[in-house]
PDB file of N, CA and C in Angstrom:
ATOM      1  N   UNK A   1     -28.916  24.284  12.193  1.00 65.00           N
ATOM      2  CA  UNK A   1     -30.171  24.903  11.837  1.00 65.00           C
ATOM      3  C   UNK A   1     -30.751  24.215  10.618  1.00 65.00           C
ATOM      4  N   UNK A   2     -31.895  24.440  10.658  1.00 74.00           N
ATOM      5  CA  UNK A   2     -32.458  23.501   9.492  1.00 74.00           C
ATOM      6  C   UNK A   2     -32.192  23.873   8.165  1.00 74.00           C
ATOM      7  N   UNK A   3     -32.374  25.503   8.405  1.00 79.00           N
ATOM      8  CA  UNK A   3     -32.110  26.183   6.903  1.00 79.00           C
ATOM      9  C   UNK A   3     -30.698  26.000   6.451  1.00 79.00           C
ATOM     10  N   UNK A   4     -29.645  25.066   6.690  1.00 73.00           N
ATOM     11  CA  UNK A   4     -28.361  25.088   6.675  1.00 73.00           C
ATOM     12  C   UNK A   4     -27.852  23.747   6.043  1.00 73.00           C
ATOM     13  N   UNK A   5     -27.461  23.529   5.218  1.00 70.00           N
ATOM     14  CA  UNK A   5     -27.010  22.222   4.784  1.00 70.00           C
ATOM     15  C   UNK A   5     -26.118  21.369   6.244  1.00 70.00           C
ATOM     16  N   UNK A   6     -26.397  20.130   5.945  1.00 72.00           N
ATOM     17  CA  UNK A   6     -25.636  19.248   6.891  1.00 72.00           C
ATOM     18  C   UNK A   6     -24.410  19.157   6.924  1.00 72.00           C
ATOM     19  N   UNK A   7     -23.751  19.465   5.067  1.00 77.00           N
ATOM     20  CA  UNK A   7     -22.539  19.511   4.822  1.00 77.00           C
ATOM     21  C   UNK A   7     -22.221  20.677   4.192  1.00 77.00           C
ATOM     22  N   UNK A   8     -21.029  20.835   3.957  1.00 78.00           N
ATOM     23  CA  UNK A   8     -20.436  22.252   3.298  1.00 78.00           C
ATOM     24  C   UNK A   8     -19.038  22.209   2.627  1.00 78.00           C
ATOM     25  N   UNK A   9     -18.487  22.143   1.782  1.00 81.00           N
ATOM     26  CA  UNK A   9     -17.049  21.834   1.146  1.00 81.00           C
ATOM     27  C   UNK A   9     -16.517  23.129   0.402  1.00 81.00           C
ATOM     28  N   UNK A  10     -15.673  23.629   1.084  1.00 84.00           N
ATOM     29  CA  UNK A  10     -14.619  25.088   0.895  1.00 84.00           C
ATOM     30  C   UNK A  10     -13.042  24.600   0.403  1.00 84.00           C
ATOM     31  N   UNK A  11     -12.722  24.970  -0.690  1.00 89.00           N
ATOM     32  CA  UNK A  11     -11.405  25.105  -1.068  1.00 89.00           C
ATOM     33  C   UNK A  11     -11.090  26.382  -0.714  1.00 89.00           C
ATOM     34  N   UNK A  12      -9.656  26.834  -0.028  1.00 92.00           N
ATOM     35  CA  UNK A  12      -9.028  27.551   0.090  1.00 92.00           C
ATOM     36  C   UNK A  12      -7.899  28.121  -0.913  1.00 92.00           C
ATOM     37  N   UNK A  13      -7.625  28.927  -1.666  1.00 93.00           N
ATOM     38  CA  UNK A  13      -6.523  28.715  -2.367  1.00 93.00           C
ATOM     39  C   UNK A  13      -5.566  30.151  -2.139  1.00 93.00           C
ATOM     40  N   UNK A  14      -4.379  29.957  -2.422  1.00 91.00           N
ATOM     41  CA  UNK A  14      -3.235  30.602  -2.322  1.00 91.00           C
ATOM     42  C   UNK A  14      -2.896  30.882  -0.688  1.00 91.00           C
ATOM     43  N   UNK A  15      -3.321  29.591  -0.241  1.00 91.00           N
ATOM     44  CA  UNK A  15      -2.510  29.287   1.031  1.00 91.00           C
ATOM     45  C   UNK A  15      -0.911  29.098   1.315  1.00 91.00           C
ATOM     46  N   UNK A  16      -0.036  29.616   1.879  1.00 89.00           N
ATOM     47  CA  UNK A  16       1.013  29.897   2.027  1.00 89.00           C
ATOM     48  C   UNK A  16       1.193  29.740   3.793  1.00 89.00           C
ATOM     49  N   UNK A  17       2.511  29.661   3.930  1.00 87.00           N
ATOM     50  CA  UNK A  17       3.185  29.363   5.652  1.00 87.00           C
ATOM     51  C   UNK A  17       2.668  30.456   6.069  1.00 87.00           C
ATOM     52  N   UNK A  18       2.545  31.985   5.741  1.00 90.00           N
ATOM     53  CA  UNK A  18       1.912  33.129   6.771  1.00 90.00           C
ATOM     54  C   UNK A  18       0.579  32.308   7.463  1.00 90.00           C
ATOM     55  N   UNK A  19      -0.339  31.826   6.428  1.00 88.00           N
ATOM     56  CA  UNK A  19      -1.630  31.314   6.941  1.00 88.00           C
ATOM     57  C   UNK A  19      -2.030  30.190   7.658  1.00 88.00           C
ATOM     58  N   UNK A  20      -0.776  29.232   6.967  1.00 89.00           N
ATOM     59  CA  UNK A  20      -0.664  27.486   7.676  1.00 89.00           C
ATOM     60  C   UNK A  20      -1.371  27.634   9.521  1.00 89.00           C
ATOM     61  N   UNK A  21      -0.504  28.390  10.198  1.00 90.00           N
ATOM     62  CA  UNK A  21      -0.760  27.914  11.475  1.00 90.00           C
ATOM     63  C   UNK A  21      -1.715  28.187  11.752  1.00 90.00           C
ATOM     64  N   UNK A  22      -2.235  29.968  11.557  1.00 93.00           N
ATOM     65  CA  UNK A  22      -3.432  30.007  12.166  1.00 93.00           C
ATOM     66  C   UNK A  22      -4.943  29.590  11.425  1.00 93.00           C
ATOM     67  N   UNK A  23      -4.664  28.973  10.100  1.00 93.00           N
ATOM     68  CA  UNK A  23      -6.014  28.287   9.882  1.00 93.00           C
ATOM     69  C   UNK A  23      -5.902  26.872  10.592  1.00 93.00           C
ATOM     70  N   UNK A  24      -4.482  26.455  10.853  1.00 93.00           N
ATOM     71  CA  UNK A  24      -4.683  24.603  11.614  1.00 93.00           C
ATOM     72  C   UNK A  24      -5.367  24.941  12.686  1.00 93.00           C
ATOM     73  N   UNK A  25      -5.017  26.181  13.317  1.00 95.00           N
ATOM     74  CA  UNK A  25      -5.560  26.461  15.098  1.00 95.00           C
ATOM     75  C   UNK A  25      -6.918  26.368  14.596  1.00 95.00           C
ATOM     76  N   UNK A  26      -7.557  27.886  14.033  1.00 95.00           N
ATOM     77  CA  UNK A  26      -8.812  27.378  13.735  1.00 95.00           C
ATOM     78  C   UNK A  26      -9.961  26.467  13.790  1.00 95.00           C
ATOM     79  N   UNK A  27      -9.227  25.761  12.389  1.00 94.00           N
ATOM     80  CA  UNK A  27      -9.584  24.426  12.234  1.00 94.00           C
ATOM     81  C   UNK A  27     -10.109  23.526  13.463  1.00 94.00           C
ATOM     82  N   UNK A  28      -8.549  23.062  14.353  1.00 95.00           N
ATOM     83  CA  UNK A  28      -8.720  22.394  14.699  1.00 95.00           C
ATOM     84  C   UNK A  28      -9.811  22.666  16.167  1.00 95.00           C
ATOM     85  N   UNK A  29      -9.465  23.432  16.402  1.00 95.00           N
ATOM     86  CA  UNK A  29     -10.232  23.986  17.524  1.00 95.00           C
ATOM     87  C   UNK A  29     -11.856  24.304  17.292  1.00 95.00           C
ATOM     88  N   UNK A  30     -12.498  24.263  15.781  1.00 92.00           N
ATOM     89  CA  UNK A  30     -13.843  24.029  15.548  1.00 92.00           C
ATOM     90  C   UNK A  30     -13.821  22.709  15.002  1.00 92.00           C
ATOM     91  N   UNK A  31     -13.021  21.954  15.039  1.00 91.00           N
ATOM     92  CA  UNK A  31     -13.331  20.702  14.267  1.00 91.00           C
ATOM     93  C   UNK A  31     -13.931  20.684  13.066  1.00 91.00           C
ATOM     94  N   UNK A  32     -12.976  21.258  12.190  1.00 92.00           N
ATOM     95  CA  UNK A  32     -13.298  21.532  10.394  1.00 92.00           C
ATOM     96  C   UNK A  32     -11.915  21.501   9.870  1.00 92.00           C
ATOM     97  N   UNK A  33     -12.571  20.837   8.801  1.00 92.00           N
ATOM     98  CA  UNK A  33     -11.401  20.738   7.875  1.00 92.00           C
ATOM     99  C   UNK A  33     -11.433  21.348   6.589  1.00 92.00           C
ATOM    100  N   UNK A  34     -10.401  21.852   5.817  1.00 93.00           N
ATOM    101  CA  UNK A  34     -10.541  22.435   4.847  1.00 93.00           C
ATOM    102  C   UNK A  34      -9.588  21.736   3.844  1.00 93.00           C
ATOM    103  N   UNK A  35      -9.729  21.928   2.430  1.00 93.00           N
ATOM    104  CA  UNK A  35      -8.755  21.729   1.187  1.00 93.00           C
ATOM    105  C   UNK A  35      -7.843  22.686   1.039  1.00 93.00           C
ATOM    106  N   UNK A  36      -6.767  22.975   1.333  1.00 93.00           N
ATOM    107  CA  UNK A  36      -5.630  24.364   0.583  1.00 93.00           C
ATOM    108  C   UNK A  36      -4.906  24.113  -0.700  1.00 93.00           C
ATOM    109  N   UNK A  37      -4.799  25.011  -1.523  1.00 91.00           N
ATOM    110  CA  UNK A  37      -3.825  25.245  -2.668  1.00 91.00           C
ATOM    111  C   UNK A  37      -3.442  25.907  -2.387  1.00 91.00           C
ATOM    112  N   UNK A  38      -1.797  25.517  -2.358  1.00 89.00           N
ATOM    113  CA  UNK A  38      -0.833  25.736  -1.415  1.00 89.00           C
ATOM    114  C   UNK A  38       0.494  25.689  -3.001  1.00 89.00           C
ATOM    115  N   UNK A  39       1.219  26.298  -2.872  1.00 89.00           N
ATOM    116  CA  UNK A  39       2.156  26.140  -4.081  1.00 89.00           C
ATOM    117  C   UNK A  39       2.327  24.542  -4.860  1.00 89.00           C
ATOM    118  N   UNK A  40       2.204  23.479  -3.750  1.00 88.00           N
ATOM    119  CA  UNK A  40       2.613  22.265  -3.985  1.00 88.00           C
ATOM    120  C   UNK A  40       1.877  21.171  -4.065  1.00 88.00           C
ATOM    121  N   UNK A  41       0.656  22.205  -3.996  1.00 90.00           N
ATOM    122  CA  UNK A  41      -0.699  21.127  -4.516  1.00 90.00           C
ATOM    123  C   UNK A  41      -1.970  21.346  -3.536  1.00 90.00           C
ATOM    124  N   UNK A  42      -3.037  20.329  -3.440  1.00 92.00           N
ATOM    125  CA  UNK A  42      -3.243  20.610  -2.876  1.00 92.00           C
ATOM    126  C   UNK A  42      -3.602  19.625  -1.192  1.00 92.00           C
ATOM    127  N   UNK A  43      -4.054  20.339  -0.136  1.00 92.00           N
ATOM    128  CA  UNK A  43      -3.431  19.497   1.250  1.00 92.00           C
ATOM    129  C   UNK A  43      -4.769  19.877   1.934  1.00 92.00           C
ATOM    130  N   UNK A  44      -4.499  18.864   3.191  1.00 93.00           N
ATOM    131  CA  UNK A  44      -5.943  18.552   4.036  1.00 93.00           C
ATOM    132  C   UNK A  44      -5.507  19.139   5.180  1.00 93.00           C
ATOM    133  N   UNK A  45      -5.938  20.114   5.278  1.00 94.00           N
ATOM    134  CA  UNK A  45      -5.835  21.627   6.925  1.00 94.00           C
ATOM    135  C   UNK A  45      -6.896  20.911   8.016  1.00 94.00           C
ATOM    136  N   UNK A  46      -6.738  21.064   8.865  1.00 94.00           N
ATOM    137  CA  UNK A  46      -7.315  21.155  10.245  1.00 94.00           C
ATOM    138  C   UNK A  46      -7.713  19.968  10.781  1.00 94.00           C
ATOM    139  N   UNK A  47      -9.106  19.787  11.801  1.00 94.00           N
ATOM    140  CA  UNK A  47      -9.144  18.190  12.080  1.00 94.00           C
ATOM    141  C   UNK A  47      -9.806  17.355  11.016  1.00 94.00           C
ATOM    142  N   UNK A  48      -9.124  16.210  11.204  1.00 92.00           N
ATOM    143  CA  UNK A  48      -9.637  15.105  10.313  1.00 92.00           C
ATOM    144  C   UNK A  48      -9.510  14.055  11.234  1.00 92.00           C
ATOM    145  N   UNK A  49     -10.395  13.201  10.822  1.00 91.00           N
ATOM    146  CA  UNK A  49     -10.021  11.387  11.372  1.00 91.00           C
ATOM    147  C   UNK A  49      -8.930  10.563  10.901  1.00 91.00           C
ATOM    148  N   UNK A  50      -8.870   9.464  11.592  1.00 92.00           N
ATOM    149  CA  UNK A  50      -7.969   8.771  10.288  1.00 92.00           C
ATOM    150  C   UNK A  50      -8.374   7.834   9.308  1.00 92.00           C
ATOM    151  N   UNK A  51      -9.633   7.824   9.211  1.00 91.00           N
ATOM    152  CA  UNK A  51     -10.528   7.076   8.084  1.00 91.00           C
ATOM    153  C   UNK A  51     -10.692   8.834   6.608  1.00 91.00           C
ATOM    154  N   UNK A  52     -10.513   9.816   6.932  1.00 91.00           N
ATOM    155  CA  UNK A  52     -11.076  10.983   6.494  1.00 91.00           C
ATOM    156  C   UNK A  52      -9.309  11.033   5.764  1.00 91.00           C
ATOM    157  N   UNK A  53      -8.554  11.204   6.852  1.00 92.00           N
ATOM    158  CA  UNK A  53      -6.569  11.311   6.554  1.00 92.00           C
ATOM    159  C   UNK A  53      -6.574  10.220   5.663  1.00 92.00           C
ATOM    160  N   UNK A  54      -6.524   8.748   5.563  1.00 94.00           N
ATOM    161  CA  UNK A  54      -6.517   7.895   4.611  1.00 94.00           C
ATOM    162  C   UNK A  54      -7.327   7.933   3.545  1.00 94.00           C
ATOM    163  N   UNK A  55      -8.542   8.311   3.619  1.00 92.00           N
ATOM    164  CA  UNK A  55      -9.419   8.753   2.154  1.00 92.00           C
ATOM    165  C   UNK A  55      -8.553   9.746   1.275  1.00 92.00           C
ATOM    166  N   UNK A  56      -7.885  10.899   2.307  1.00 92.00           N
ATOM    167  CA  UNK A  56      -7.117  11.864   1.369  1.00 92.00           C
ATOM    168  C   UNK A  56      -6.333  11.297   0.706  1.00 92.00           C
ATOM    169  N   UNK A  57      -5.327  10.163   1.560  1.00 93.00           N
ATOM    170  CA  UNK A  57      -4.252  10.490   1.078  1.00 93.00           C
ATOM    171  C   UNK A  57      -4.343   9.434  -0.248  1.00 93.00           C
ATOM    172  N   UNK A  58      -5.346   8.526  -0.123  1.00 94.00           N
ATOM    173  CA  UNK A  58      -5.583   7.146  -1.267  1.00 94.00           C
ATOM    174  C   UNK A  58      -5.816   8.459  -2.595  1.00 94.00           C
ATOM    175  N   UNK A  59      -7.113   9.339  -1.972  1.00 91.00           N
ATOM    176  CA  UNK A  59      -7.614   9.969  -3.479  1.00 91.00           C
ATOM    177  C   UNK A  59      -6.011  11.013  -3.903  1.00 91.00           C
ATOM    178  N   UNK A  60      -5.077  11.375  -3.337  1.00 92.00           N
ATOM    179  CA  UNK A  60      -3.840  12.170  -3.690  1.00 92.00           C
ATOM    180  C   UNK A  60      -3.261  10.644  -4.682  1.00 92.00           C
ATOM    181  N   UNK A  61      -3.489   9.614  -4.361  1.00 92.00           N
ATOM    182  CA  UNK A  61      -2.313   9.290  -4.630  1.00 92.00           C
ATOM    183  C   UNK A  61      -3.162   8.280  -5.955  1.00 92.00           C
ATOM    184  N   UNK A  62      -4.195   8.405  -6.027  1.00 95.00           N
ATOM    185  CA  UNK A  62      -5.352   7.444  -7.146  1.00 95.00           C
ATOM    186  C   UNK A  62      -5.705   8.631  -8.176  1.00 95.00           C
ATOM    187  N   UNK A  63      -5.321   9.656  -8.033  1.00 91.00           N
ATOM    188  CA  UNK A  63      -6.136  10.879  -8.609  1.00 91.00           C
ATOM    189  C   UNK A  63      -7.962  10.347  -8.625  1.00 91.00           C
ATOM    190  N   UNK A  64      -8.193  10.976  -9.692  1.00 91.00           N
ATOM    191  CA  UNK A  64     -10.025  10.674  -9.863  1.00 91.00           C
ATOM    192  C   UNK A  64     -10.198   9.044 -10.021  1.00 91.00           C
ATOM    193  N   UNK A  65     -10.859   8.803  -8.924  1.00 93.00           N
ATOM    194  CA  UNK A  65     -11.110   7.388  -8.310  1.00 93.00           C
ATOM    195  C   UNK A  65     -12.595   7.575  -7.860  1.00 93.00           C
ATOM    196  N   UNK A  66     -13.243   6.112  -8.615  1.00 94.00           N
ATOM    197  CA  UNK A  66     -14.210   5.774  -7.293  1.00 94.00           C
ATOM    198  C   UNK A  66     -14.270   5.650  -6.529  1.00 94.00           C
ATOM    199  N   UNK A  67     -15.348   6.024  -5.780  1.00 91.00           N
ATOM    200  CA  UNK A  67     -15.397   5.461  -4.065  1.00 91.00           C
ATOM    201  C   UNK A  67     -15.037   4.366  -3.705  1.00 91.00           C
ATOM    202  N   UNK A  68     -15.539   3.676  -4.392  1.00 93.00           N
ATOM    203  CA  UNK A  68     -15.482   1.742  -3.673  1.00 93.00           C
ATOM    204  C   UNK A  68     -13.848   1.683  -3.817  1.00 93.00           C
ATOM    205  N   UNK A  69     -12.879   2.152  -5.114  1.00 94.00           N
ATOM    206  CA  UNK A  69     -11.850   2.101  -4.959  1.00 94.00           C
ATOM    207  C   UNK A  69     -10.647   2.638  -4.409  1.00 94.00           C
ATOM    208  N   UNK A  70     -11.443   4.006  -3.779  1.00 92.00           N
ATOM    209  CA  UNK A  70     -10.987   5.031  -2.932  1.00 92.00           C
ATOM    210  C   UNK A  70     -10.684   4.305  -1.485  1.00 92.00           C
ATOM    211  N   UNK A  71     -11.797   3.607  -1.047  1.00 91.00           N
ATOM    212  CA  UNK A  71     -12.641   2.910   0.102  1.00 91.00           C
ATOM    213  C   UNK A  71     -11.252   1.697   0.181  1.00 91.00           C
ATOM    214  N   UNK A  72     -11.349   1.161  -0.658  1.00 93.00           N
ATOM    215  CA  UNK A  72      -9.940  -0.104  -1.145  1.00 93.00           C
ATOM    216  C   UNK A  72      -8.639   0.198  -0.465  1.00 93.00           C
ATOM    217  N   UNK A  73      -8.155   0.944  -1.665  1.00 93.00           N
ATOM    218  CA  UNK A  73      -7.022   1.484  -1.325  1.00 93.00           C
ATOM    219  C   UNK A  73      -6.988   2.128   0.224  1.00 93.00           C
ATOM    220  N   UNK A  74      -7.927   2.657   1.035  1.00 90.00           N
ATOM    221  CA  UNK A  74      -7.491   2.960   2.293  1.00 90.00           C
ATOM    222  C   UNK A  74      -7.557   2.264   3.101  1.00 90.00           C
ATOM    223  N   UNK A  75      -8.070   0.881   3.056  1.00 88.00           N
ATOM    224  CA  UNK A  75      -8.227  -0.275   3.427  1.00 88.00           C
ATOM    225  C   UNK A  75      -9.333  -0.296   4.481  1.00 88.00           C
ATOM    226  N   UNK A  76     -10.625   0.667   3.973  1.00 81.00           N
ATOM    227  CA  UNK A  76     -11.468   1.178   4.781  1.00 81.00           C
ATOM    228  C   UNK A  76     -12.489  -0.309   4.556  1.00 81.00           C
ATOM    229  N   UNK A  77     -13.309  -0.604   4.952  1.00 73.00           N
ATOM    230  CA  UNK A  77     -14.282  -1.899   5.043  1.00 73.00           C
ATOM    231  C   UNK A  77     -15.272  -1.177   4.516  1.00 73.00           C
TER     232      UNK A  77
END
């Protein structure tokens, strides 16, 4: 809808194993992904790509990074 942003970014927090499965079903089954804080940090729930899975896991592992070096490290072009 027009009145609706194109994008939308939701952190979840005090995600725990009761919730794990049925937000992946969710998720994956609308094709959305979410951020959880989860005791052990925080993690990428539902569908993702693997250009989207490698962005995560470069920015987990670069902490606060630029893009272009975000982009690098995932060996995205």
């Amino acid at each position: 809808r027009d009145d609706r942003p194109a994008d939308a970014y939701f952190i979840a927090r005090g995600v725990d194993d009761r919730h794990r499965d049925t937000l992946e079903a969710v998720l994956e089954r609308q094709k959305l992904t979410l951020v959880a804080e989860t005791d052990d940090g925080l993690e990428l729930l539902g569908h993702t790509t693997a250009v989207e899975r490698a962005s995560w896991e470069s920015l987990q592992r670069l902490g606060r990074a630029p893009s272009h070096t975000i982009a690098r490290d995932a060996d995205y072009p």
